XYZ file of C-alpha atoms in Angstrom:
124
model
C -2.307 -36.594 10.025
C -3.385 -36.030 13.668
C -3.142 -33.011 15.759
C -1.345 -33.925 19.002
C -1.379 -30.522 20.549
C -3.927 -32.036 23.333
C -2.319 -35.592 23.799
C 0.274 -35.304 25.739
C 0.976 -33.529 29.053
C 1.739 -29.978 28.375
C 5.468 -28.881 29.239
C 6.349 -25.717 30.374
C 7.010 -24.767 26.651
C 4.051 -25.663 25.637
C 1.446 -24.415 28.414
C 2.106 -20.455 27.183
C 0.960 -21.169 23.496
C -2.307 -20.036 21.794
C -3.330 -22.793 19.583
C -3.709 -21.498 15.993
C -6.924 -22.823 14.005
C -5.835 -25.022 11.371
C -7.624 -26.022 8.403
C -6.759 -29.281 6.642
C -7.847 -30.156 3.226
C -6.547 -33.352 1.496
C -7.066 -34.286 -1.969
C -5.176 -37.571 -3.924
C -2.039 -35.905 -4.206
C -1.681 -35.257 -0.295
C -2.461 -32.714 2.559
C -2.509 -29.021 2.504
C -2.615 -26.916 5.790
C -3.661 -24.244 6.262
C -2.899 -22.323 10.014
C -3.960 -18.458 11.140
C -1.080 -16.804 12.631
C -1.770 -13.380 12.802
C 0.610 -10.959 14.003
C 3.793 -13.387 13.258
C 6.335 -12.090 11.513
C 8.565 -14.629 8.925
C 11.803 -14.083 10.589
C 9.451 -15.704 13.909
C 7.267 -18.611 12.169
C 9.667 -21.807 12.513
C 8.469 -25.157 11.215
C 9.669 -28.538 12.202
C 9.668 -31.556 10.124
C 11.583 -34.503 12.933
C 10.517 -38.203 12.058
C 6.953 -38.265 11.991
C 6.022 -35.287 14.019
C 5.301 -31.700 12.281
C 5.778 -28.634 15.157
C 4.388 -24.927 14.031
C 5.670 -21.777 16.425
C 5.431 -18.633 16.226
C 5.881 -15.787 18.250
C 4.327 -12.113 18.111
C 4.733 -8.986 20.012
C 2.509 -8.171 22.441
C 3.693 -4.943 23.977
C 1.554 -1.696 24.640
C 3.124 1.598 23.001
C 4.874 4.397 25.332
C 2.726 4.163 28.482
C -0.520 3.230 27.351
C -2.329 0.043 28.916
C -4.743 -2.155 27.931
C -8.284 -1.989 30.029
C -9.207 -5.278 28.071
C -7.060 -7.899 26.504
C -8.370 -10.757 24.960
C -4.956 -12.541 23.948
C -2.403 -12.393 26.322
C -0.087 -15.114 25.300
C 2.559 -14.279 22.629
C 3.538 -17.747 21.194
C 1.200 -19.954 18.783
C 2.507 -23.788 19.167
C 0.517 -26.664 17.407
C 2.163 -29.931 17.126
C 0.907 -33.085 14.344
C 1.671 -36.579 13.869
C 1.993 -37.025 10.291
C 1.017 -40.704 8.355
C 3.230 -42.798 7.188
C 1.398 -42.203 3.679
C 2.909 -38.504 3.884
C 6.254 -37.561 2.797
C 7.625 -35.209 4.966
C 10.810 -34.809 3.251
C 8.899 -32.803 0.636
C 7.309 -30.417 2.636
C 6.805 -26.930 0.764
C 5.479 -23.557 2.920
C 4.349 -20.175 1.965
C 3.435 -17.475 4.415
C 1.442 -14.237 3.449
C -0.561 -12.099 5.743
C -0.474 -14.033 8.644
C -1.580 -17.336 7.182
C 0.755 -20.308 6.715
C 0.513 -22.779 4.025
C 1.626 -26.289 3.953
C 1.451 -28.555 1.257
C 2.718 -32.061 2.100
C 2.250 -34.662 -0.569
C 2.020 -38.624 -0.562
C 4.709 -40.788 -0.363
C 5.251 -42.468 -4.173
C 3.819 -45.693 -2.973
C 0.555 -44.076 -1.404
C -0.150 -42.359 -4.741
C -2.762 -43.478 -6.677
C -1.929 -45.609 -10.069
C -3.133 -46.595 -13.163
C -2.721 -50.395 -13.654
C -2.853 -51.451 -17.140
C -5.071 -54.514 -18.050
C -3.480 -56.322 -20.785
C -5.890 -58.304 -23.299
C -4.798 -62.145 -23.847
């Protein structure tokens, strides 16, 4: 699995997204992903699984309350957008996601033939 949020030339979609940190830990069974989305509501996290390409968005809301205004903002953007190329090894049709307190988790397993196996010597 690569990240491809920084490979290609950004589009205007993509140049008004806050990158979420990701953390990736894979074990023999596959990948799991973890990504920090604070502030995103469920009914705003979509996840794409097209071909070999995995697409996290999210949006949150940003606005001041009644009148008040911000003498110092340090986010400003209100869309996280991080885009992965997913191995072949993966199988993406599998994909399971759970999302509490603003963290997303992935777990994506390995395809049957990328999973390890026990071959079974046979004594002549």
């Amino acid at each position: 699995m690569s990240d491809n949020s920084q490979d290609k030339q950004p589009s205007a979609r993509d140049e008004a997204a806050l990158q979420p940190p990701v953390d990736v830990i894979e074990d023999a069974s596959g990948i799991t992903l973890y990504a920090d989305l604070p502030g995103v509501p469920k009914d705003k996290l979509q996840l794409h699984v097209e071909a070999d390409t995995l697409t996290i968005e999210g949006e949150i809301d940003l606005e001041m309350p009644g009148g008040i205004e911000a003498s110092h903002a340090e986010v400003n953007l209100s869309r996280y957008r991080r885009v992965f190329s997913l191995s072949k090894e993966l199988d993406a049709s599998k994909v399971s996601a759970e999302f509490s307190q603003g963290v997303l988790k992935l777990v994506i397993p390995k395809a049957e033939h990328a999973q390890p196996r026990k071959v079974e010597v046979k004594i002549l």
